[in-house]
Coordinates of C-alpha atoms in Angstrom, one line a residue:
M1 CA 0.0 0.0 0.0
E2 CA 2.9 2.4 0.8
T3 CA 4.3 1.8 -2.7
I4 CA 0.9 2.5 -4.3
L5 CA 0.5 5.7 -2.3
T6 CA 4.0 6.8 -3.2
A7 CA 3.3 6.3 -6.9
V8 CA -0.1 8.1 -6.8
G9 CA 1.5 11.0 -4.9
G10 CA 4.3 11.3 -7.4
F11 CA 1.8 11.2 -10.3
A12 CA -0.3 13.9 -8.6
V13 CA 2.8 16.1 -8.0
G14 CA 3.7 15.7 -11.7
L15 CA 0.2 16.8 -12.8
V16 CA 0.4 19.8 -10.5
A17 CA 3.8 20.7 -11.9
L18 CA 2.6 20.5 -15.5
F19 CA -0.5 22.6 -14.7
V20 CA 1.6 25.3 -13.0
Q21 CA 4.1 25.3 -15.9
S22 CA 1.2 25.7 -18.4
W23 CA -0.4 28.4 -16.4
W24 CA 2.8 30.3 -16.1
R25 CA 3.5 30.1 -19.8
R26 CA 0.0 31.3 -20.7
R27 CA 0.4 34.2 -18.3
R28 CA 3.7 35.2 -19.7
A29 CA 2.5 34.8 -23.3
K30 CA -0.4 37.1 -22.6
A31 CA 1.9 39.8 -21.1
W32 CA 4.3 39.5 -24.0
R33 CA 1.5 39.7 -26.5
A34 CA 0.4 43.0 -25.0
D35 CA 3.9 44.3 -25.2
L36 CA 4.2 43.4 -28.8
G37 CA 0.8 45.0 -29.6
Q38 CA 2.1 48.3 -28.2
G39 CA 5.3 48.2 -30.2
G40 CA 7.4 46.7 -27.5
R41 CA 10.0 43.9 -27.6
T42 CA 10.3 40.6 -25.7
T43 CA 12.6 37.6 -25.5
M44 CA 12.0 33.9 -24.7
G45 CA 13.8 30.6 -24.8
A46 CA 13.8 28.4 -27.9
R47 CA 15.8 25.5 -29.5
L48 CA 16.9 25.9 -33.1
T49 CA 18.1 23.1 -35.4
L50 CA 20.0 24.2 -38.5
P51 CA 20.3 21.9 -41.6
G52 CA 22.8 19.2 -40.8
R53 CA 23.5 20.3 -37.3
W54 CA 22.5 19.4 -33.7
S55 CA 19.7 21.2 -31.9
R56 CA 20.9 24.2 -29.8
S57 CA 19.2 26.1 -27.1
G58 CA 19.1 29.9 -27.3
Q59 CA 17.1 33.1 -26.9
L60 CA 14.5 34.3 -29.3
A61 CA 14.0 38.1 -29.5
L62 CA 10.7 39.4 -31.0
A63 CA 9.5 42.8 -32.0
A64 CA 6.8 43.9 -34.5
G65 CA 7.9 42.3 -37.8
H66 CA 11.3 41.2 -36.5
A67 CA 12.5 37.9 -35.0
V68 CA 16.1 37.0 -34.2
W69 CA 17.5 33.9 -32.5
A70 CA 20.9 33.6 -30.8
P71 CA 22.5 30.6 -29.1
R72 CA 23.1 30.5 -25.3
W73 CA 26.7 29.6 -25.9
G74 CA 29.1 30.7 -28.6
T75 CA 28.1 32.5 -31.8
G76 CA 25.7 31.7 -34.7
R77 CA 23.0 34.3 -34.7
V78 CA 20.1 33.5 -37.0
D79 CA 17.7 36.2 -38.4
L80 CA 14.2 34.7 -38.8
T81 CA 12.7 38.0 -40.1
G82 CA 10.9 37.3 -43.4
G83 CA 10.8 33.6 -42.8
V84 CA 7.7 31.5 -43.7
V85 CA 6.4 28.8 -41.4
L86 CA 6.1 25.6 -43.4
H87 CA 4.8 23.2 -40.8
S88 CA 3.7 23.1 -37.2
G89 CA 3.7 19.9 -35.2
M90 CA 4.3 18.4 -31.8
A91 CA 7.9 18.5 -30.6
T92 CA 9.1 15.1 -29.6
G93 CA 12.8 15.7 -29.0
A94 CA 14.7 14.7 -25.8
W95 CA 14.7 18.3 -24.6
S96 CA 11.0 18.9 -25.3
T97 CA 8.2 19.3 -22.8
P98 CA 4.6 18.1 -23.4
D99 CA 3.4 21.6 -24.4
D100 CA 6.2 22.3 -26.9
V101 CA 5.6 22.9 -30.6
L102 CA 8.0 22.2 -33.5
L103 CA 7.9 24.8 -36.3
R104 CA 9.7 24.3 -39.7
I105 CA 10.6 27.7 -41.0
Q106 CA 12.0 28.7 -44.4
L107 CA 14.4 31.6 -44.1
T108 CA 15.0 34.3 -46.7
D109 CA 18.1 32.5 -47.8
R110 CA 16.0 29.3 -48.6
R111 CA 17.4 27.4 -45.6
V112 CA 14.8 25.4 -43.6
V113 CA 15.3 25.4 -39.9
E114 CA 13.3 23.8 -37.1
M115 CA 12.5 25.7 -33.9
A116 CA 11.0 24.1 -30.7
L117 CA 9.3 26.4 -28.2
G118 CA 6.2 26.5 -26.0
E119 CA 2.8 26.2 -27.6
E120 CA 1.8 29.6 -26.2
Y121 CA 4.9 31.3 -27.6
A122 CA 4.6 29.7 -31.1
G123 CA 1.6 31.8 -31.9
L124 CA 3.6 34.9 -31.1
L125 CA 6.4 33.9 -33.4
V126 CA 4.1 32.9 -36.3
G127 CA 2.2 36.2 -36.0
V128 CA 5.5 38.2 -36.0
L129 CA 6.7 36.3 -39.1
R130 CA 3.4 37.1 -40.9
S131 CA 3.6 40.8 -40.1
S132 CA 5.7 43.3 -42.2
P133 CA 8.3 45.6 -40.6
S134 CA 6.6 48.9 -40.2
A135 CA 8.2 52.4 -39.9
G136 CA 9.1 53.5 -36.5
V137 CA 9.2 50.0 -35.0
P138 CA 12.7 49.3 -33.7
K139 CA 14.5 46.1 -34.4
P140 CA 15.3 43.7 -31.5
P141 CA 18.3 45.2 -29.6
S142 CA 21.8 44.0 -30.6
A143 CA 22.3 42.9 -26.9
P144 CA 18.9 41.9 -25.3
K145 CA 18.7 41.6 -21.6
P146 CA 20.8 38.5 -21.0
G147 CA 19.5 37.7 -17.6
R148 CA 19.9 38.6 -13.9
S149 CA 23.5 38.7 -12.7
W150 CA 23.1 40.1 -9.1
W151 CA 23.0 36.6 -7.6
A152 CA 26.1 35.6 -9.5
W153 CA 28.0 38.6 -8.1
L154 CA 26.7 37.7 -4.7
L155 CA 28.0 34.2 -4.9
L156 CA 31.4 35.5 -6.2
G157 CA 31.5 37.9 -3.2
L158 CA 30.6 35.2 -0.7
G159 CA 33.3 32.8 -2.1
G160 CA 35.9 35.6 -2.2
L161 CA 35.0 36.7 1.4
W162 CA 35.5 33.2 2.7
V163 CA 38.9 32.9 0.9
A164 CA 39.9 36.3 2.3
Y165 CA 38.8 35.1 5.8
C166 CA 41.1 32.0 5.6
L167 CA 44.0 34.1 4.1
S168 CA 43.7 36.6 6.9
M169 CA 44.0 33.9 9.5
Y170 CA 47.0 32.5 7.8
V171 CA 48.8 35.8 7.2
T172 CA 48.2 37.2 10.7
G173 CA 49.1 34.0 12.4
Y174 CA 52.6 32.5 13.2
S175 CA 54.4 29.2 12.6
A176 CA 55.1 26.9 15.5
S177 CA 56.3 23.4 16.3
V178 CA 53.8 21.5 18.4
E179 CA 54.0 18.3 20.4
V180 CA 51.4 15.6 20.2
V181 CA 50.0 14.6 23.6
G182 CA 46.9 12.6 22.5
G183 CA 44.4 12.1 19.8
D184 CA 41.0 10.7 18.8
G185 CA 42.4 8.3 16.1
E186 CA 40.3 10.0 13.4
G187 CA 42.8 12.5 12.0
F188 CA 43.0 15.0 14.9
C189 CA 45.6 15.2 17.6
D190 CA 45.8 17.1 20.9
V191 CA 48.9 19.2 20.9
V192 CA 50.8 21.7 23.1
W193 CA 53.3 24.4 22.2
T194 CA 54.9 27.6 23.6
D195 CA 54.2 30.9 21.8
A196 CA 56.5 33.9 21.3
D197 CA 55.7 35.2 24.8
G198 CA 56.7 32.0 26.5
I199 CA 53.1 31.0 27.3
E200 CA 52.2 27.3 26.9
R201 CA 49.2 26.9 24.6
S202 CA 47.1 23.8 23.8
G203 CA 44.7 22.9 21.1
E204 CA 43.7 20.4 18.5
A205 CA 45.4 20.1 15.1
D206 CA 44.8 17.9 12.1
C207 CA 47.3 15.1 11.8
D208 CA 48.0 11.5 10.6
D209 CA 47.4 10.1 14.1
E210 CA 51.1 10.4 15.0
P211 CA 52.1 8.8 18.3
T212 CA 52.4 10.8 21.5
G213 CA 55.6 12.9 21.7
S214 CA 55.8 13.5 17.9
L215 CA 56.4 17.0 16.7
L216 CA 54.3 18.7 14.0
D217 CA 54.9 22.0 12.1
V218 CA 51.7 24.0 12.0
R219 CA 50.5 27.5 11.4
V220 CA 48.6 29.0 14.4
T221 CA 45.7 31.1 13.1
G222 CA 45.6 34.8 13.6
W223 CA 42.8 37.4 13.3
P224 CA 39.8 37.1 13.2
D225 CA 39.9 33.6 14.9
P226 CA 43.3 33.3 16.6
G227 CA 44.9 30.5 18.5
D228 CA 43.9 27.4 16.4
P229 CA 46.9 25.2 15.3
T230 CA 46.3 24.2 11.6
T231 CA 48.5 22.6 9.0
P232 CA 49.0 24.6 5.8
G233 CA 47.2 21.9 3.7
L234 CA 44.1 22.3 5.8
Y235 CA 44.0 26.0 5.2
V236 CA 44.0 25.5 1.5
G237 CA 41.4 22.6 1.8
I238 CA 39.0 24.6 3.9
A239 CA 39.3 27.7 1.7
L240 CA 38.6 25.8 -1.5
M241 CA 36.0 23.4 -0.1
V242 CA 33.7 26.3 1.1
G243 CA 34.7 29.2 -1.2
L244 CA 35.2 27.4 -4.5
P245 CA 31.6 26.1 -5.2
P246 CA 29.8 29.4 -4.9
A247 CA 32.6 31.2 -6.8
L248 CA 32.5 28.6 -9.6
V249 CA 28.7 28.9 -10.0
G250 CA 28.8 32.7 -10.0
G251 CA 31.7 32.7 -12.5
L252 CA 30.0 30.3 -14.8
R253 CA 26.8 32.4 -14.7
L254 CA 28.7 35.6 -15.6
L255 CA 30.5 33.8 -18.5
Y256 CA 27.2 32.5 -19.7
L257 CA 25.7 36.0 -19.7
R258 CA 28.7 37.3 -21.5
S259 CA 28.4 34.6 -24.1
R260 CA 24.8 35.6 -24.8
R261 CA 25.8 39.2 -25.2
N262 CA 28.7 38.3 -27.6
A263 CA 26.4 36.0 -29.6
W264 CA 24.1 39.0 -30.4
S265 CA 27.0 41.3 -31.2
A266 CA 28.7 38.8 -33.5
S267 CA 26.4 39.5 -36.4
V268 CA 25.2 43.0 -37.2
P269 CA 21.9 43.0 -39.1
G270 CA 21.7 44.8 -42.4
S271 CA 20.2 48.3 -42.5
A272 CA 17.6 47.4 -45.2
A273 CA 14.3 46.1 -43.9
V274 CA 13.6 42.5 -44.8
E275 CA 10.3 42.0 -46.5
P276 CA 8.7 38.6 -45.6
A277 CA 7.6 36.2 -48.2
H278 CA 3.8 36.1 -48.7
P279 CA 2.4 33.4 -46.4
L280 CA -0.6 31.3 -47.4
P281 CA -3.9 32.2 -45.9
P282 CA -5.4 29.7 -43.4
L283 CA -7.6 27.1 -45.1
T284 CA -11.3 26.8 -44.4
E285 CA -13.7 23.9 -45.0
D286 CA -15.0 25.6 -48.1
D287 CA -11.5 25.3 -49.6
L288 CA -11.9 21.5 -49.5
R289 CA -15.0 21.4 -51.6
L290 CA -15.1 21.3 -55.4
L291 CA -16.1 24.5 -57.1
P292 CA -18.8 24.4 -59.8
G293 CA -17.3 22.5 -62.8
E294 CA -14.0 21.8 -60.9
Q295 CA -12.3 18.4 -61.2
P296 CA -10.6 16.6 -58.2
A297 CA -7.2 17.2 -59.8
A298 CA -7.8 21.0 -59.8
L299 CA -8.9 20.8 -56.2
L300 CA -5.6 19.1 -55.2
A301 CA -3.7 21.6 -57.3
R302 CA -5.2 24.4 -55.2
L303 CA -4.2 22.6 -52.0
A304 CA -0.7 21.6 -53.2
P305 CA 1.1 24.8 -52.0
Y306 CA 0.0 23.9 -48.4
T307 CA 1.5 20.4 -48.7
R308 CA 4.7 21.2 -50.6
R309 CA 5.9 23.3 -47.7
Q310 CA 5.6 20.3 -45.4
I311 CA 7.9 18.1 -47.5
P312 CA 11.6 18.1 -46.2
R313 CA 14.4 18.0 -48.7
D314 CA 16.2 14.8 -47.7
D315 CA 14.9 13.5 -44.4
W316 CA 12.4 11.0 -46.0
E317 CA 14.7 9.3 -48.5
D318 CA 17.9 7.3 -48.2
A319 CA 20.4 7.2 -51.0
R320 CA 21.6 3.7 -49.8
R321 CA 18.0 2.4 -50.4
P322 CA 16.8 3.9 -53.7
A323 CA 13.8 1.6 -53.8
G324 CA 12.7 2.7 -50.4
A325 CA 11.1 0.4 -47.8
T326 CA 10.7 -3.1 -49.4
S327 CA 10.0 -5.5 -46.5
A328 CA 6.4 -5.8 -45.2
V329 CA 7.6 -5.6 -41.6
R330 CA 10.4 -3.3 -40.5
P331 CA 12.9 -5.5 -38.6
R332 CA 14.0 -2.7 -36.3
S333 CA 10.4 -1.8 -35.3
A334 CA 9.6 -5.5 -34.7
L335 CA 12.7 -5.9 -32.5
L336 CA 11.9 -2.7 -30.5
G337 CA 8.3 -4.0 -30.0
F338 CA 9.6 -7.3 -28.5
L339 CA 12.0 -5.5 -26.3
W340 CA 9.2 -4.2 -24.0
P341 CA 7.9 -7.6 -22.9
I342 CA 11.4 -8.9 -22.7
G343 CA 12.4 -5.9 -20.5
L344 CA 9.4 -6.5 -18.3
V345 CA 10.5 -10.1 -17.7
A346 CA 14.1 -8.9 -17.0
I347 CA 12.9 -6.4 -14.4
A348 CA 10.8 -9.0 -12.7
A349 CA 13.7 -11.5 -12.7
A350 CA 16.1 -8.8 -11.3
I351 CA 13.7 -8.1 -8.5
A352 CA 12.3 -11.5 -7.5
W353 CA 14.4 -14.2 -9.2
P354 CA 15.2 -16.1 -6.0
L355 CA 11.5 -16.8 -5.2
P356 CA 10.8 -19.2 -8.2
A357 CA 14.1 -21.0 -7.6
Q358 CA 13.2 -21.5 -3.9
W359 CA 9.7 -22.7 -4.8
Y360 CA 11.1 -25.2 -7.4
A361 CA 13.6 -26.6 -4.9
L362 CA 10.9 -27.0 -2.2
T363 CA 8.4 -28.8 -4.5
S364 CA 10.8 -31.0 -6.4
G365 CA 12.5 -32.8 -3.5
P366 CA 12.2 -33.9 0.1
T367 CA 11.8 -31.2 2.8
T368 CA 11.9 -31.0 6.5
I369 CA 11.0 -28.4 9.2
A370 CA 13.3 -26.7 11.6
T371 CA 13.2 -23.9 14.2
A372 CA 15.0 -20.8 12.9
T373 CA 15.9 -17.4 14.4
S374 CA 15.1 -14.1 12.6
T375 CA 18.1 -11.8 12.0
G376 CA 15.9 -8.9 11.1
E377 CA 17.9 -8.3 7.9
R378 CA 15.8 -7.7 4.8
A379 CA 17.2 -9.7 1.9
L380 CA 14.5 -8.3 -0.5
E381 CA 12.6 -5.1 -0.1
S382 CA 8.9 -5.2 -0.8
F383 CA 8.1 -3.8 -4.2
G384 CA 4.4 -3.5 -5.1
P385 CA 2.9 -7.0 -4.9
V386 CA 6.3 -8.6 -4.6
P387 CA 6.7 -9.7 -0.9
E388 CA 9.8 -8.8 1.2
S389 CA 12.3 -11.4 2.3
V390 CA 14.1 -11.8 5.7
T391 CA 17.2 -13.7 6.5
V392 CA 16.8 -16.5 9.2
R393 CA 19.4 -18.8 10.8
F394 CA 18.8 -22.4 11.7
R395 CA 20.6 -25.8 12.1
D396 CA 20.0 -28.6 9.7
G397 CA 19.7 -32.3 10.6
D398 CA 23.5 -32.6 10.8
G399 CA 23.8 -29.7 13.2
R400 CA 25.4 -27.3 10.8
A401 CA 24.4 -23.7 10.9
R402 CA 22.5 -22.5 7.9
E403 CA 21.1 -19.2 6.5
A404 CA 18.1 -18.8 4.2
D405 CA 16.0 -15.9 2.9
V406 CA 12.3 -16.5 3.4
A407 CA 9.4 -14.5 1.9
V408 CA 7.1 -13.0 4.5
D409 CA 4.0 -10.9 4.7
N410 CA 4.9 -9.5 8.2
L411 CA 8.5 -9.1 9.1
P412 CA 9.3 -11.1 12.3
P413 CA 11.1 -9.2 15.1
T414 CA 14.9 -9.6 15.3
G415 CA 15.7 -12.6 17.5
S416 CA 12.3 -14.2 17.3
E417 CA 11.9 -17.9 16.6
V418 CA 9.9 -19.1 13.6
D419 CA 9.4 -22.5 12.0
V420 CA 10.7 -22.9 8.5
E421 CA 10.5 -25.7 5.9
Y422 CA 13.7 -26.2 3.9
A423 CA 14.8 -28.4 1.1
L424 CA 17.2 -31.2 2.1
A425 CA 19.1 -30.9 -1.2
D426 CA 19.4 -27.1 -0.9
P427 CA 19.0 -25.8 2.7
S428 CA 19.2 -22.2 1.5
S429 CA 15.8 -22.7 -0.2
A430 CA 13.2 -22.3 2.6
R431 CA 9.8 -20.9 3.4
L432 CA 7.9 -20.0 6.6
V433 CA 5.5 -22.4 8.1
G434 CA 2.2 -20.6 8.9
K435 CA 0.0 -17.7 7.7
D436 CA 2.9 -15.2 7.3
D437 CA 4.4 -17.3 4.4
A438 CA 4.4 -15.2 1.2
L439 CA 6.4 -17.5 -1.1
G440 CA 3.3 -18.5 -3.0
R441 CA 2.3 -14.9 -3.7
G442 CA 5.8 -14.0 -4.9
V443 CA 5.8 -17.0 -7.3
G444 CA 2.3 -16.0 -8.5
V445 CA 3.5 -12.5 -9.3
C446 CA 6.4 -13.9 -11.3
V447 CA 4.2 -16.3 -13.2
A448 CA 1.7 -13.5 -13.9
V449 CA 4.5 -11.3 -15.3
L450 CA 5.7 -14.1 -17.5
L451 CA 2.2 -14.8 -18.8
I452 CA 1.7 -11.1 -19.6
A453 CA 5.0 -11.0 -21.5
L454 CA 4.1 -14.2 -23.4
L455 CA 0.6 -12.8 -24.3
W456 CA 2.3 -9.5 -25.3
C457 CA 4.8 -11.2 -27.6
T458 CA 2.1 -13.5 -29.0
G459 CA -0.2 -10.6 -29.8
L460 CA 2.6 -8.6 -31.3
A461 CA 3.6 -11.6 -33.5
V462 CA 0.1 -12.1 -34.6
L463 CA -0.2 -8.3 -35.4
L464 CA 3.0 -8.3 -37.4
T465 CA 2.0 -11.5 -39.2
R466 CA -1.4 -10.1 -40.2
R467 CA 0.1 -6.8 -41.3
A468 CA 2.6 -8.6 -43.5
R469 CA -0.1 -10.9 -44.9
A470 CA -2.4 -7.9 -45.6
I471 CA 0.4 -6.1 -47.5
R472 CA 1.1 -9.2 -49.6
I473 CA -2.7 -9.5 -50.4
A474 CA -2.9 -5.8 -51.3
R475 CA 0.1 -6.2 -53.7
T476 CA -1.7 -8.9 -55.6
T477 CA -4.9 -6.8 -56.2
E478 CA -5.5 -4.9 -59.4
P479 CA -4.3 -1.3 -59.3
R480 CA -6.8 1.6 -59.4
P481 CA -6.1 5.2 -60.4
A482 CA -6.1 7.8 -57.7
L483 CA -4.7 11.2 -56.8
G484 CA -2.7 12.2 -53.8
L485 CA -0.8 14.8 -51.7
L486 CA 2.2 14.1 -49.5
I487 CA 2.2 15.7 -46.1
A488 CA 3.9 15.4 -42.7
D489 CA 2.2 13.9 -39.7
A490 CA 1.7 16.6 -37.1
V491 CA 2.8 14.4 -34.2
D492 CA 6.0 12.7 -35.3
G493 CA 6.7 14.3 -38.7
T494 CA 6.5 11.0 -40.6
P495 CA 5.1 11.0 -44.2
V496 CA 1.4 10.6 -44.9
V497 CA -0.3 10.4 -48.3
L498 CA -3.7 12.1 -48.5
A499 CA -5.2 9.8 -51.2
V500 CA -8.3 10.7 -53.2
D501 CA -10.4 8.5 -55.4
P502 CA -11.3 10.8 -58.4
L503 CA -14.5 8.7 -59.1
V504 CA -16.0 9.2 -55.6
S505 CA -18.2 12.2 -54.9
P506 CA -17.9 14.3 -52.8
V507 CA -14.2 14.3 -52.6
T508 CA -13.0 12.2 -49.6
F509 CA -9.4 12.5 -48.2
V510 CA -8.1 9.1 -47.0
P511 CA -4.8 9.5 -45.0
V512 CA -2.4 6.6 -45.6
P513 CA 0.7 6.6 -43.3
V514 CA 3.7 5.3 -45.4
R515 CA 6.9 3.7 -44.4
L516 CA 10.4 5.3 -44.4
P517 CA 12.5 5.6 -46.4
L518 CA 10.5 6.6 -49.4
P519 CA 11.7 5.6 -52.9
E520 CA 14.3 7.9 -54.4
G521 CA 12.7 10.9 -56.1
T522 CA 9.3 10.7 -54.3
C523 CA 9.7 14.1 -52.6
A524 CA 10.8 15.8 -55.8
H525 CA 7.9 14.3 -57.7
F526 CA 5.3 15.6 -55.2
Q527 CA 7.1 19.0 -55.3
A528 CA 7.0 19.2 -59.1
Y529 CA 3.5 18.0 -59.8
A530 CA 0.4 19.7 -58.3
A531 CA -1.7 16.6 -58.3
P532 CA 0.4 13.5 -58.8
S533 CA -1.3 10.4 -60.2
L534 CA -1.1 7.3 -58.1
S535 CA -2.0 3.6 -58.4
V536 CA -3.7 2.2 -55.4
R537 CA -3.6 -1.5 -54.6
G538 CA -6.3 -2.4 -52.0
A539 CA -9.5 -0.8 -51.0
L540 CA -9.1 3.0 -50.5
R541 CA -11.2 3.3 -47.3
A542 CA -10.6 3.5 -43.5
G543 CA -9.2 0.4 -41.9
E544 CA -7.8 -1.2 -45.1
T545 CA -4.3 -1.9 -46.0
V546 CA -3.3 0.2 -49.0
V547 CA -0.1 0.0 -51.1
L548 CA 0.6 3.1 -53.2
E549 CA 2.6 3.4 -56.4
V550 CA 3.6 6.8 -57.8
D551 CA 3.4 6.9 -61.6
G552 CA 6.8 7.3 -63.1
L553 CA 8.8 6.1 -60.0
A554 CA 10.2 2.7 -59.2
G555 CA 9.2 1.2 -55.9
S556 CA 6.1 1.2 -53.8
L557 CA 4.9 3.3 -50.8
L558 CA 4.3 0.6 -48.2
P559 CA 1.8 1.5 -45.5
A560 CA 3.0 2.0 -41.9
A561 CA -0.6 1.6 -40.6
P562 CA -4.0 1.0 -42.1
A563 CA -5.8 3.9 -43.8
T564 CA -7.9 6.1 -41.6
A565 CA -11.0 8.3 -42.0
V566 CA -10.8 12.0 -41.0
S567 CA -13.4 14.7 -40.6
G568 CA -13.2 18.0 -42.4
Q569 CA -11.6 19.8 -39.5
V570 CA -8.9 17.1 -39.1
A571 CA -8.2 17.2 -42.9
L572 CA -7.7 21.0 -42.6
D573 CA -5.2 20.6 -39.8
L574 CA -3.3 18.0 -41.8
L575 CA -3.2 20.2 -44.8
D576 CA -2.6 23.5 -43.0
S577 CA -1.1 22.9 -39.5
V578 CA 0.2 26.5 -39.4
G579 CA -3.3 27.9 -39.6
A580 CA -4.8 25.6 -37.0
Q581 CA -4.7 28.2 -34.3
A582 CA -6.4 30.9 -36.5
R583 CA -9.2 28.5 -37.3
S584 CA -9.7 27.6 -33.6
G585 CA -10.4 31.2 -32.7
D586 CA -7.6 31.2 -30.1
D587 CA -6.6 34.7 -29.1
S588 CA -3.0 33.7 -29.4
A589 CA -3.6 32.7 -33.0
P590 CA -1.2 34.2 -35.6
E591 CA -3.9 36.1 -37.3
A592 CA -5.1 37.8 -34.1
T593 CA -1.5 38.6 -33.3
L594 CA -1.0 40.0 -36.8
A595 CA -3.9 42.4 -36.4
R596 CA -2.5 43.7 -33.1
L597 CA 1.0 44.1 -34.5
G598 CA -0.3 46.3 -37.3
G599 CA 0.9 44.0 -40.0
G600 CA -1.9 45.0 -42.4
D601 CA -4.1 42.8 -44.5
R602 CA -3.0 39.3 -45.2
P603 CA -1.2 39.1 -48.5
P604 CA -2.6 36.9 -51.2
A605 CA -1.3 33.4 -51.7

C-alpha cells in the first residue's frame, strides 16, 4: 500500500507541476502579446536546429515584424525575419516538454530550420513572421537583456569573502612546532606548544594520528579567529571546499551571460528592412469542396502549396536504399516491439528471481521443518505485490548452521523464533510455516508477469503477421487510379499520403501513413506536380491496408498503418497545420496577433 500511495503521490505532483508550468506560460505569453501589440519587444527561450547540425538552445527576440535567435553559448545568430512557417507539429525531442511545438521555418536564404518552443509562444512567433516591418518599429536590440547577474556577483562575493577570511587567519598567524599529547584516532591530535611570549598553549590540530611525543609543524591562526593550530594543507582545503563552489557557480553564470551578449553582437543586421515572403492564408472547410465545374485534380492543385511546404528536402529518402522500404515488416520496429515484454520479464527477474528458484527446490525434492531465528535483515525489499524477504538462521539435521531468505507478509522481530520448511538438497531454499508465508504470492507474481509477457509477444507476433499478410494480399490486387498529396504527420513528422479517389463524390481524403524511407525521387515528384497520379492496390477506405505506387517512379509506398477516416476539421489541420490556431479562434492565433501588430491585411497566396 505504501508503494501505491507513493506512486499516486508522485503522479499527482507531476500533474500539478505540468499545470503550474502551463499556467505560467500562458500568463507570460499574454503579457508579451500585450507588449508586442504596443510596439514593445520581448525575449524567450527556444531551441533551433540548422540543416545538418545538432539542436541548440538559445534566446528568441521578438518585435513587431522582427524575429532573431541567438544561441546561449558561442556564436551563430540567425535572423528569422521574413521567414515562412512551413509546418507546425508536436515537438518530440529529448529536450522537449509536453506543451512544446516544433515549427519548420524557411528563411529568406532558402534554408529550412526547425524551432521548438512553447505552444503559447509559437503563436507569437508565427504572428511576428506574418507581419511586415513597419516604420518607427525598432529592431530587437543587438544585446537583449541577457538575464539577472546580481546573484552571480553575490556568490562570487561570498566565495571571495571566505577565501579572504582564511587568508587573513594565515597571514596574521605564526608558525610553531607542536608536540602531540593525544588524539582521537580519526585524524585530529591534541597538541601543546609555547608561543613567542613563552606562554604554553594547547589545542587540536589535524594530523595523521602520530604517536604521543611526535612534533608537527603548524601555522597557528591569527585574526579574526586566533589560537587554532592548523597545517597549511588544511588552510587550502577549507578555503577551496567552502569558497570554490559558490565562486564557480557565480563565475559560470557571468561567463554564460557574457556569451549571450557576444552572440548577439557577433552578427550585425543589415540596414535594409527585410520583406517577408507572402504566407498562405489559413484554409477553411470551403476550400476542401469542389467549385462548380471543378475536377478533383484541380482541387488538389489548389491545395498543393500547403502540402509542398511540409515536405523536407532529404529526411524521408535514403540514397543507400533507392527503392525505399521493401519489407512488409520493418525488422527494427519489430525488435523494439519485442524489447518491451522482454524488458518486463528482465525487471521481474532482477527483483524477485530467488522466489521461483526456492519454490522449485521445495516442490521437487524432500523437505523438513526446523526452528529458525530471525536476523531482522531484509534480503529483498517489498516492491508492489512482490513480498519482502528476511534472513533467518537455523541448524540442519547434521547440526550445521544454515542461513536462508524466506518471503514473509509480516517481518518477524529480530531474534524471534519461527518454523521454516527447507529443502534437504538445498537448505538455502526455505519458506515460513504458517500464515505469514508469502512465497506462493511471490511466485504467483512472477508467473503473472511471465504470462503477460508471453501474451504481449504473441499478440505482437500475430499483429505483425497479419500486417505482412495484408500487404502481400494488397500487392496482388489490381491497381486503381487515384490522386494524392504528400504531407507530414503533425505528431511525429512521418510522411502521410492524402489519397483521393477521383471517381468518388464528394471528394474524400483518406490518409495513408507510409513507411520510411521513401523511394528515391518521391519528394521531388510531389514537389514538381500539383496533383500526382497514383496507383492504389487495395480498398481505399478506412481500416484497409493500401499499397501506393507513384506513376513514373520505381518502388512502392508501403503502409506503416491502415488507412484512416478523417473529418473536415482534421483534414484542414493535416493540410494546414500552421493555420490551425487561427481556425480555432484562439486569441493567441497568428492572425489575431498579426492584427495587433499592425501588419496590415494578409497578403494573397
